[in-house]
mmCIF file of C-alpha atoms and ligand atoms in Angstrom:
data_model
loop_
_atom_site.group_PDB
_atom_site.id
_atom_site.type_symbol
_atom_site.label_atom_id
_atom_site.label_comp_id
_atom_site.label_asym_id
_atom_site.label_seq_id
_atom_site.Cartn_x
_atom_site.Cartn_y
_atom_site.Cartn_z
ATOM 1 C CA MET N 6 75.822 83.438 95.774
ATOM 2 C CA TYR N 7 77.976 86.317 97.044
ATOM 3 C CA ASN N 8 76.935 89.457 98.947
ATOM 4 C CA ASN N 9 79.408 91.879 97.374
ATOM 5 C CA VAL N 10 80.542 90.266 94.134
ATOM 6 C CA LEU N 11 78.641 89.534 90.906
ATOM 7 C CA VAL N 12 79.842 86.798 88.571
ATOM 8 C CA GLU N 13 78.797 86.420 84.958
ATOM 9 C CA GLN N 14 80.089 83.886 82.432
ATOM 10 C CA LYS N 15 80.345 85.290 78.900
ATOM 11 C CA GLY N 16 81.614 82.448 76.745
ATOM 12 C CA GLN N 17 85.129 81.725 78.001
ATOM 13 C CA ILE N 18 85.304 85.073 79.816
ATOM 14 C CA ASN N 19 84.450 85.191 83.513
ATOM 15 C CA LEU N 20 83.327 88.705 84.453
ATOM 16 C CA ILE N 21 83.677 89.508 88.161
ATOM 17 C CA THR N 22 82.111 92.768 89.362
ATOM 18 C CA ILE N 23 82.793 94.185 92.816
ATOM 19 C CA ASN N 24 79.373 95.327 93.909
ATOM 20 C CA ARG N 25 79.335 97.757 96.855
ATOM 21 C CA PRO N 26 78.435 100.897 94.905
ATOM 22 C CA LYS N 27 77.284 102.879 97.962
ATOM 23 C CA GLN N 28 80.803 102.495 99.433
ATOM 24 C CA LEU N 29 82.384 103.059 96.010
ATOM 25 C CA ASN N 30 83.224 99.328 96.000
ATOM 26 C CA ALA N 31 85.627 99.626 98.957
ATOM 27 C CA LEU N 32 87.163 96.285 99.929
ATOM 28 C CA ASN N 33 85.945 95.036 103.288
ATOM 29 C CA LYS N 34 86.998 91.657 104.693
ATOM 30 C CA GLU N 35 83.974 89.847 103.279
ATOM 31 C CA THR N 36 84.552 91.257 99.792
ATOM 32 C CA ILE N 37 88.203 90.175 99.866
ATOM 33 C CA GLU N 38 87.117 86.637 100.823
ATOM 34 C CA GLU N 39 84.414 86.562 98.157
ATOM 35 C CA LEU N 40 86.810 87.826 95.501
ATOM 36 C CA HIS N 41 89.298 85.118 96.472
ATOM 37 C CA ASN N 42 86.587 82.462 96.074
ATOM 38 C CA ALA N 43 85.276 83.891 92.793
ATOM 39 C CA ILE N 44 88.753 84.046 91.260
ATOM 40 C CA LYS N 45 89.714 80.584 92.512
ATOM 41 C CA THR N 46 86.496 79.143 91.040
ATOM 42 C CA ALA N 47 87.074 80.852 87.691
ATOM 43 C CA ASP N 48 90.741 79.851 87.573
ATOM 44 C CA GLU N 49 89.830 76.202 88.179
ATOM 45 C CA ASP N 50 87.005 76.220 85.614
ATOM 46 C CA VAL N 51 88.086 74.614 82.334
ATOM 47 C CA ASN N 52 85.538 76.776 80.505
ATOM 48 C CA THR N 53 87.199 80.029 81.604
ATOM 49 C CA GLY N 54 90.229 81.349 79.716
ATOM 50 C CA VAL N 55 90.247 84.988 80.864
ATOM 51 C CA ILE N 56 88.919 86.755 83.957
ATOM 52 C CA ILE N 57 87.799 90.404 83.763
ATOM 53 C CA LEU N 58 87.588 92.300 87.034
ATOM 54 C CA THR N 59 85.607 95.546 87.309
ATOM 55 C CA GLY N 60 83.604 97.685 89.739
ATOM 56 C CA SER N 61 79.865 98.308 89.668
ATOM 57 C CA GLY N 62 78.523 101.703 88.646
ATOM 58 C CA ASP N 63 80.215 104.359 86.558
ATOM 59 C CA LYS N 64 82.130 106.165 89.285
ATOM 60 C CA SER N 65 84.486 103.758 90.989
ATOM 61 C CA PHE N 66 86.515 100.636 90.325
ATOM 62 C CA VAL N 67 87.480 100.282 94.002
ATOM 63 C CA ALA N 68 87.994 103.288 96.338
ATOM 64 C CA GLY N 69 90.409 101.340 98.538
ATOM 65 C CA ALA N 70 90.342 99.117 101.549
ATOM 66 C CA ASP N 71 87.309 99.799 103.725
ATOM 67 C CA ILE N 72 88.648 102.502 106.047
ATOM 68 C CA LYS N 73 85.764 101.999 108.488
ATOM 69 C CA GLU N 74 86.922 98.431 109.120
ATOM 70 C CA PHE N 75 90.545 99.092 110.049
ATOM 71 C CA ALA N 76 90.296 102.556 111.626
ATOM 72 C CA ASP N 77 90.881 101.271 115.189
ATOM 73 C CA PHE N 78 93.296 98.413 114.444
ATOM 74 C CA ASN N 79 96.529 97.987 116.434
ATOM 75 C CA ILE N 80 99.982 97.064 115.053
ATOM 76 C CA ALA N 81 99.359 93.294 115.068
ATOM 77 C CA GLN N 82 95.912 93.620 113.489
ATOM 78 C CA GLY N 83 97.256 95.992 110.821
ATOM 79 C CA GLY N 84 100.070 93.606 109.908
ATOM 80 C CA GLU N 85 97.700 90.651 109.807
ATOM 81 C CA LEU N 86 95.226 92.547 107.615
ATOM 82 C CA ALA N 87 97.945 93.319 105.077
ATOM 83 C CA LEU N 88 99.436 89.804 105.126
ATOM 84 C CA LYS N 89 96.105 87.979 104.809
ATOM 85 C CA GLY N 90 94.933 90.308 102.057
ATOM 86 C CA GLN N 91 98.178 89.975 100.120
ATOM 87 C CA GLN N 92 98.173 86.189 100.318
ATOM 88 C CA SER N 93 94.496 85.526 99.729
ATOM 89 C CA LEU N 94 93.820 88.083 97.030
ATOM 90 C CA PHE N 95 96.585 90.260 95.619
ATOM 91 C CA THR N 96 99.425 87.744 95.230
ATOM 92 C CA PHE N 97 96.784 85.106 94.522
ATOM 93 C CA ILE N 98 95.553 87.079 91.490
ATOM 94 C CA GLU N 99 99.083 87.782 90.287
ATOM 95 C CA ASN N 100 99.817 84.038 90.372
ATOM 96 C CA SER N 101 96.497 82.964 88.831
ATOM 97 C CA SER N 102 97.184 80.769 85.806
ATOM 98 C CA THR N 103 94.184 82.384 84.096
ATOM 99 C CA PRO N 104 95.000 85.931 82.944
ATOM 100 C CA VAL N 105 93.137 88.658 84.846
ATOM 101 C CA ILE N 106 92.266 91.934 83.088
ATOM 102 C CA ALA N 107 91.308 94.851 85.341
ATOM 103 C CA ALA N 108 88.716 97.081 83.664
ATOM 104 C CA VAL N 109 89.236 100.232 85.747
ATOM 105 C CA ASN N 110 85.930 102.128 85.491
ATOM 106 C CA GLY N 111 86.542 105.067 87.838
ATOM 107 C CA PHE N 112 88.393 105.636 91.116
ATOM 108 C CA ALA N 113 91.175 103.114 91.754
ATOM 109 C CA LEU N 114 92.581 104.281 95.063
ATOM 110 C CA GLY N 115 94.726 102.591 97.692
ATOM 111 C CA GLY N 116 93.786 98.908 97.802
ATOM 112 C CA GLY N 117 91.766 99.522 94.619
ATOM 113 C CA LEU N 118 94.812 100.549 92.639
ATOM 114 C CA GLU N 119 96.703 97.685 94.251
ATOM 115 C CA LEU N 120 93.977 95.333 92.980
ATOM 116 C CA ALA N 121 94.372 96.731 89.466
ATOM 117 C CA MET N 122 98.165 96.467 89.710
ATOM 118 C CA CYS N 123 98.194 92.797 90.711
ATOM 119 C CA SER N 124 96.013 92.022 87.694
ATOM 120 C CA HIS N 125 97.951 91.010 84.585
ATOM 121 C CA ILE N 126 96.587 93.726 82.273
ATOM 122 C CA ARG N 127 94.900 97.076 83.004
ATOM 123 C CA VAL N 128 92.428 98.955 80.797
ATOM 124 C CA ALA N 129 91.042 102.240 82.159
ATOM 125 C CA SER N 130 88.123 104.470 81.254
ATOM 126 C CA SER N 131 88.920 108.127 80.645
ATOM 127 C CA ASN N 132 87.123 109.147 83.885
ATOM 128 C CA ALA N 133 89.365 106.875 85.990
ATOM 129 C CA ARG N 134 91.477 108.447 88.730
ATOM 130 C CA MET N 135 94.311 106.538 90.310
ATOM 131 C CA GLY N 136 96.313 107.064 93.457
ATOM 132 C CA LEU N 137 97.768 105.613 96.621
ATOM 133 C CA PRO N 138 96.415 107.975 99.318
ATOM 134 C CA GLU N 139 97.524 105.795 102.258
ATOM 135 C CA VAL N 140 100.111 108.192 103.734
ATOM 136 C CA SER N 141 97.328 110.788 104.035
ATOM 137 C CA LEU N 142 95.691 108.324 106.456
ATOM 138 C CA GLY N 143 98.933 107.577 108.300
ATOM 139 C CA VAL N 144 99.493 104.146 106.759
ATOM 140 C CA ILE N 145 101.338 102.917 103.696
ATOM 141 C CA PRO N 146 100.119 100.789 100.787
ATOM 142 C CA GLY N 147 99.830 97.334 102.370
ATOM 143 C CA TYR N 148 98.529 95.158 99.569
ATOM 144 C CA GLY N 149 101.752 95.060 97.547
ATOM 145 C CA GLY N 150 101.482 98.623 96.229
ATOM 146 C CA THR N 151 104.966 99.774 97.226
ATOM 147 C CA GLN N 152 106.385 96.873 95.216
ATOM 148 C CA ARG N 153 104.105 96.664 92.184
ATOM 149 C CA LEU N 154 103.837 100.417 91.554
ATOM 150 C CA THR N 155 107.626 100.613 91.493
ATOM 151 C CA GLN N 156 107.789 97.678 89.075
ATOM 152 C CA LEU N 157 105.239 99.286 86.743
ATOM 153 C CA VAL N 158 106.253 102.959 86.697
ATOM 154 C CA GLY N 159 109.782 103.061 88.167
ATOM 155 C CA ARG N 160 110.981 104.287 91.535
ATOM 156 C CA GLY N 161 110.886 108.037 90.888
ATOM 157 C CA LYS N 162 107.250 108.189 89.817
ATOM 158 C CA ALA N 163 106.278 105.636 92.488
ATOM 159 C CA ASN N 164 107.921 107.801 95.154
ATOM 160 C CA GLU N 165 106.028 110.870 93.931
ATOM 161 C CA MET N 166 102.700 109.073 93.844
ATOM 162 C CA VAL N 167 103.102 107.501 97.288
ATOM 163 C CA PHE N 168 104.601 110.571 99.040
ATOM 164 C CA THR N 169 102.097 113.091 97.635
ATOM 165 C CA ALA N 170 99.097 110.737 98.089
ATOM 166 C CA GLY N 171 97.729 112.479 95.003
ATOM 167 C CA MET N 172 95.513 111.167 92.227
ATOM 168 C CA ILE N 173 96.495 111.001 88.583
ATOM 169 C CA LYS N 174 94.147 111.013 85.616
ATOM 170 C CA ALA N 175 93.795 108.102 83.208
ATOM 171 C CA ASP N 176 95.841 109.769 80.447
ATOM 172 C CA GLU N 177 98.730 110.381 82.815
ATOM 173 C CA ALA N 178 98.509 106.777 84.016
ATOM 174 C CA LEU N 179 98.782 105.705 80.386
ATOM 175 C CA THR N 180 101.871 107.857 79.824
ATOM 176 C CA TRP N 181 103.425 106.465 82.988
ATOM 177 C CA GLY N 182 102.792 102.866 81.919
ATOM 178 C CA LEU N 183 100.464 102.262 84.844
ATOM 179 C CA VAL N 184 97.639 101.196 82.494
ATOM 180 C CA ASN N 185 97.834 99.564 79.061
ATOM 181 C CA HIS N 186 94.925 101.394 77.380
ATOM 182 C CA VAL N 187 92.536 104.287 78.046
ATOM 183 C CA VAL N 188 89.124 104.373 76.359
ATOM 184 C CA GLU N 189 85.760 106.050 76.919
ATOM 185 C CA LEU N 190 83.696 104.473 79.699
ATOM 186 C CA ASP N 191 81.123 103.026 77.287
ATOM 187 C CA GLU N 192 83.926 101.259 75.384
ATOM 188 C CA LEU N 193 85.686 99.877 78.452
ATOM 189 C CA MET N 194 84.110 96.433 78.518
ATOM 190 C CA THR N 195 84.276 95.887 74.757
ATOM 191 C CA THR N 196 87.963 96.834 74.825
ATOM 192 C CA ALA N 197 88.696 94.433 77.696
ATOM 193 C CA GLU N 198 86.730 91.733 75.894
ATOM 194 C CA ALA N 199 88.613 92.355 72.651
ATOM 195 C CA ILE N 200 91.928 91.813 74.472
ATOM 196 C CA ALA N 201 90.441 88.708 76.088
ATOM 197 C CA ALA N 202 89.367 87.401 72.670
ATOM 198 C CA LYS N 203 92.938 87.687 71.386
ATOM 199 C CA ILE N 204 94.230 85.857 74.467
ATOM 200 C CA LEU N 205 91.604 83.133 74.034
ATOM 201 C CA ASN N 206 93.001 82.262 70.584
ATOM 202 C CA ASN N 207 96.153 81.018 72.290
ATOM 203 C CA SER N 208 97.242 78.088 74.407
ATOM 204 C CA GLY N 209 96.042 78.380 78.011
ATOM 205 C CA THR N 210 98.806 76.072 79.261
ATOM 206 C CA ALA N 211 101.469 78.152 77.502
ATOM 207 C CA ILE N 212 99.987 81.374 78.937
ATOM 208 C CA ALA N 213 100.053 79.837 82.438
ATOM 209 C CA SER N 214 103.744 78.999 81.855
ATOM 210 C CA ALA N 215 104.379 82.560 80.696
ATOM 211 C CA ILE N 216 102.695 83.966 83.823
ATOM 212 C CA ARG N 217 104.907 81.812 86.070
ATOM 213 C CA SER N 218 108.017 82.842 84.133
ATOM 214 C CA ILE N 219 107.234 86.570 84.056
ATOM 215 C CA ASN N 220 106.307 86.608 87.763
ATOM 216 C CA ALA N 221 109.477 84.726 88.714
ATOM 217 C CA ASN N 222 111.518 87.834 87.936
ATOM 218 C CA TYR N 223 109.857 89.591 90.854
ATOM 219 C CA ASN N 224 110.139 86.860 93.495
ATOM 220 C CA ASP N 225 112.967 86.929 95.996
ATOM 221 C CA GLY N 226 115.507 84.140 95.733
ATOM 222 C CA ILE N 227 114.166 82.872 92.415
ATOM 223 C CA HIS N 228 115.993 83.308 89.156
ATOM 224 C CA GLY N 229 113.491 84.370 86.478
ATOM 225 C CA TYR N 230 115.646 83.195 83.567
ATOM 226 C CA ASP N 231 115.945 79.730 85.147
ATOM 227 C CA VAL N 232 112.169 79.520 85.597
ATOM 228 C CA GLU N 233 111.715 80.540 81.966
ATOM 229 C CA VAL N 234 114.023 77.752 80.775
ATOM 230 C CA GLU N 235 112.177 75.227 82.941
ATOM 231 C CA GLU N 236 108.719 76.411 81.857
ATOM 232 C CA PHE N 237 109.824 76.506 78.209
ATOM 233 C CA GLY N 238 110.962 72.889 78.456
ATOM 234 C CA LYS N 239 107.694 71.832 80.123
ATOM 235 C CA CYS N 240 105.708 73.267 77.183
ATOM 236 C CA PHE N 241 107.186 70.553 74.960
ATOM 237 C CA GLY N 242 105.350 67.922 76.984
ATOM 238 C CA THR N 243 101.920 69.539 76.543
ATOM 239 C CA ALA N 244 99.105 68.674 74.150
ATOM 240 C CA ASP N 245 98.827 72.385 73.339
ATOM 241 C CA PHE N 246 102.375 72.519 71.995
ATOM 242 C CA LYS N 247 101.755 69.477 69.793
ATOM 243 C CA GLU N 248 98.477 71.000 68.584
ATOM 244 C CA GLY N 249 99.955 74.496 68.069
ATOM 245 C CA SER N 250 102.988 73.366 66.111
ATOM 246 C CA THR N 251 101.036 70.770 64.085
ATOM 247 C CA ALA N 252 98.349 73.345 63.234
ATOM 248 C CA PHE N 253 101.015 75.751 61.992
ATOM 249 C CA LEU N 254 102.586 73.098 59.787
ATOM 250 C CA GLU N 255 99.160 72.057 58.480
ATOM 251 C CA LYS N 256 98.307 75.729 57.807
ATOM 252 C CA ARG N 257 95.187 75.681 60.004
ATOM 253 C CA LYS N 258 94.053 77.359 63.237
ATOM 254 C CA PRO N 259 94.991 75.488 66.418
ATOM 255 C CA ASN N 260 92.250 74.052 68.578
ATOM 256 C CA PHE N 261 93.440 74.565 72.166
ATOM 257 C CA ARG N 262 91.709 73.150 75.221
ATOM 258 C CA LYS N 263 92.225 74.473 78.755
HETATM 259 N N1 CO8 X 313 86.415 102.895 102.709
HETATM 260 C C1 CO8 X 313 85.180 102.970 103.219
HETATM 261 N N2 CO8 X 313 84.217 103.752 102.701
HETATM 262 C C2 CO8 X 313 84.530 104.488 101.606
HETATM 263 C C3 CO8 X 313 85.800 104.452 101.017
HETATM 264 C C4 CO8 X 313 86.780 103.607 101.622
HETATM 265 N N3 CO8 X 313 88.023 103.460 101.132
HETATM 266 N N4 CO8 X 313 85.810 105.297 99.964
HETATM 267 C C5 CO8 X 313 84.584 105.822 99.878
HETATM 268 N N5 CO8 X 313 83.808 105.342 100.873
HETATM 269 C C6 CO8 X 313 82.382 105.666 101.154
HETATM 270 C C7 CO8 X 313 82.264 107.022 101.807
HETATM 271 O O1 CO8 X 313 82.508 106.922 103.196
HETATM 272 C C8 CO8 X 313 80.827 107.377 101.474
HETATM 273 O O2 CO8 X 313 79.980 106.679 102.362
HETATM 274 P P1 CO8 X 313 78.783 107.451 103.131
HETATM 275 O O3 CO8 X 313 77.857 107.905 102.032
HETATM 276 O O4 CO8 X 313 78.197 106.403 104.015
HETATM 277 O O5 CO8 X 313 79.430 108.581 103.851
HETATM 278 C C9 CO8 X 313 80.626 106.761 100.087
HETATM 279 O O6 CO8 X 313 81.664 105.784 99.936
HETATM 280 C C10 CO8 X 313 80.744 107.775 98.953
HETATM 281 O O7 CO8 X 313 81.995 108.450 99.094
HETATM 282 P P2 CO8 X 313 82.138 110.056 99.078
HETATM 283 O O8 CO8 X 313 80.865 110.690 99.570
HETATM 284 O O9 CO8 X 313 83.398 110.404 99.777
HETATM 285 O O10 CO8 X 313 82.254 110.316 97.514
HETATM 286 P P3 CO8 X 313 82.998 111.543 96.806
HETATM 287 O O11 CO8 X 313 82.623 111.474 95.370
HETATM 288 O O12 CO8 X 313 82.762 112.800 97.539
HETATM 289 O O13 CO8 X 313 84.565 111.204 96.942
HETATM 290 C C11 CO8 X 313 86.508 109.776 96.895
HETATM 291 C C12 CO8 X 313 85.113 110.074 96.299
HETATM 292 C C13 CO8 X 313 87.487 110.878 96.509
HETATM 293 C C14 CO8 X 313 86.949 108.444 96.263
HETATM 294 C C15 CO8 X 313 86.413 109.657 98.425
HETATM 295 O O14 CO8 X 313 85.350 108.762 98.747
HETATM 296 C C16 CO8 X 313 87.634 109.157 99.099
HETATM 297 O O15 CO8 X 313 88.601 109.891 99.233
HETATM 298 N N6 CO8 X 313 87.648 107.877 99.556
HETATM 299 C C17 CO8 X 313 88.748 107.301 100.292
HETATM 300 C C18 CO8 X 313 89.849 106.940 99.337
HETATM 301 C C19 CO8 X 313 91.014 106.367 100.100
HETATM 302 O O16 CO8 X 313 91.649 107.003 100.930
HETATM 303 N N7 CO8 X 313 91.336 105.092 99.779
HETATM 304 C C20 CO8 X 313 92.458 104.406 100.358
HETATM 305 C C21 CO8 X 313 92.029 103.653 101.543
HETATM 306 S S1 CO8 X 313 93.399 103.014 102.427
HETATM 307 C C22 CO8 X 313 93.800 101.630 101.633
HETATM 308 O O17 CO8 X 313 93.241 101.268 100.624
HETATM 309 C C23 CO8 X 313 94.875 100.849 102.264
HETATM 310 C C24 CO8 X 313 95.230 99.614 101.457
HETATM 311 C C25 CO8 X 313 96.243 98.825 102.140
HETATM 312 C C26 CO8 X 313 95.688 98.289 103.412
HETATM 313 C C27 CO8 X 313 96.566 97.263 103.937
HETATM 314 C C28 CO8 X 313 96.142 96.960 105.369
HETATM 315 C C29 CO8 X 313 96.315 98.180 106.267
#
């Protein structure tokens, strides 16, 4: 169905694998479009409650935007590349109402780290290496990295990572708060799936509300606390809230539907 993306449904988990191993899964235009379509399809599918995003092979999650594609771009083309990519993939993932877990299985560099950072949760294998090497190429992170790295690790560490263009190891990323968990490579998928299983016990509509509320804090001109109040109120009109609260009172497990 896609040239560069594999999709597998595992129960209520939709596993999306970026599959350009010879280029270390670098993101060319076609891959960005295919990822957009795969995530949109999964987000709209009532049978999917969690999306897991990973890279093929055991060496790289995503080694960045495809440098060969933008090497001779001019100012307008560079700006358009960043804007289109941000809108169609990176901000799109961040705003997906289905939680996205990035299973970072190796290099996550440049646009690859930006892809992991726009995901809602990050789990890394111990061989993973993360960095934003853009300034070594004469550009800056263009897929939201200057914003999301700062949000995740704070300005001082973000400055160091961006200015030095260096890579950090998985353990350091864990200490910095850049990833949620670090495990051995052969445990990466089971760990991501275990987190997904916990999420799948809960109300999908409430999680979508939580995503909108949490994200609102980072959007210009929007007051996150106001969005939280609004989203909280909306929950009271959902079948999931009725089911969740009734199940608690009846001392049974809730039966949520997406
Ligand atoms: N783009 C295109 N091809 C790549 C990329 C990439 N980002 N990364 C690796 N490849 C290719 C290599 O060219 C090589 O192909 P070939 O065999 O045809 O020469 C193949 O993948 C294997 O790579 P290496 O032989 O280099 O493998 P090593 O194990 O020696 O090194 C590294 C692995 C360290 C990951 C190395 O490949 C590397 O440094 N890659 C580039 C990493 C990088 O700089 N990434 C950031 C790119 S810039 C970016 O992401 C900008 C995002 C924002 C853009 C917004 C619009 C402007």
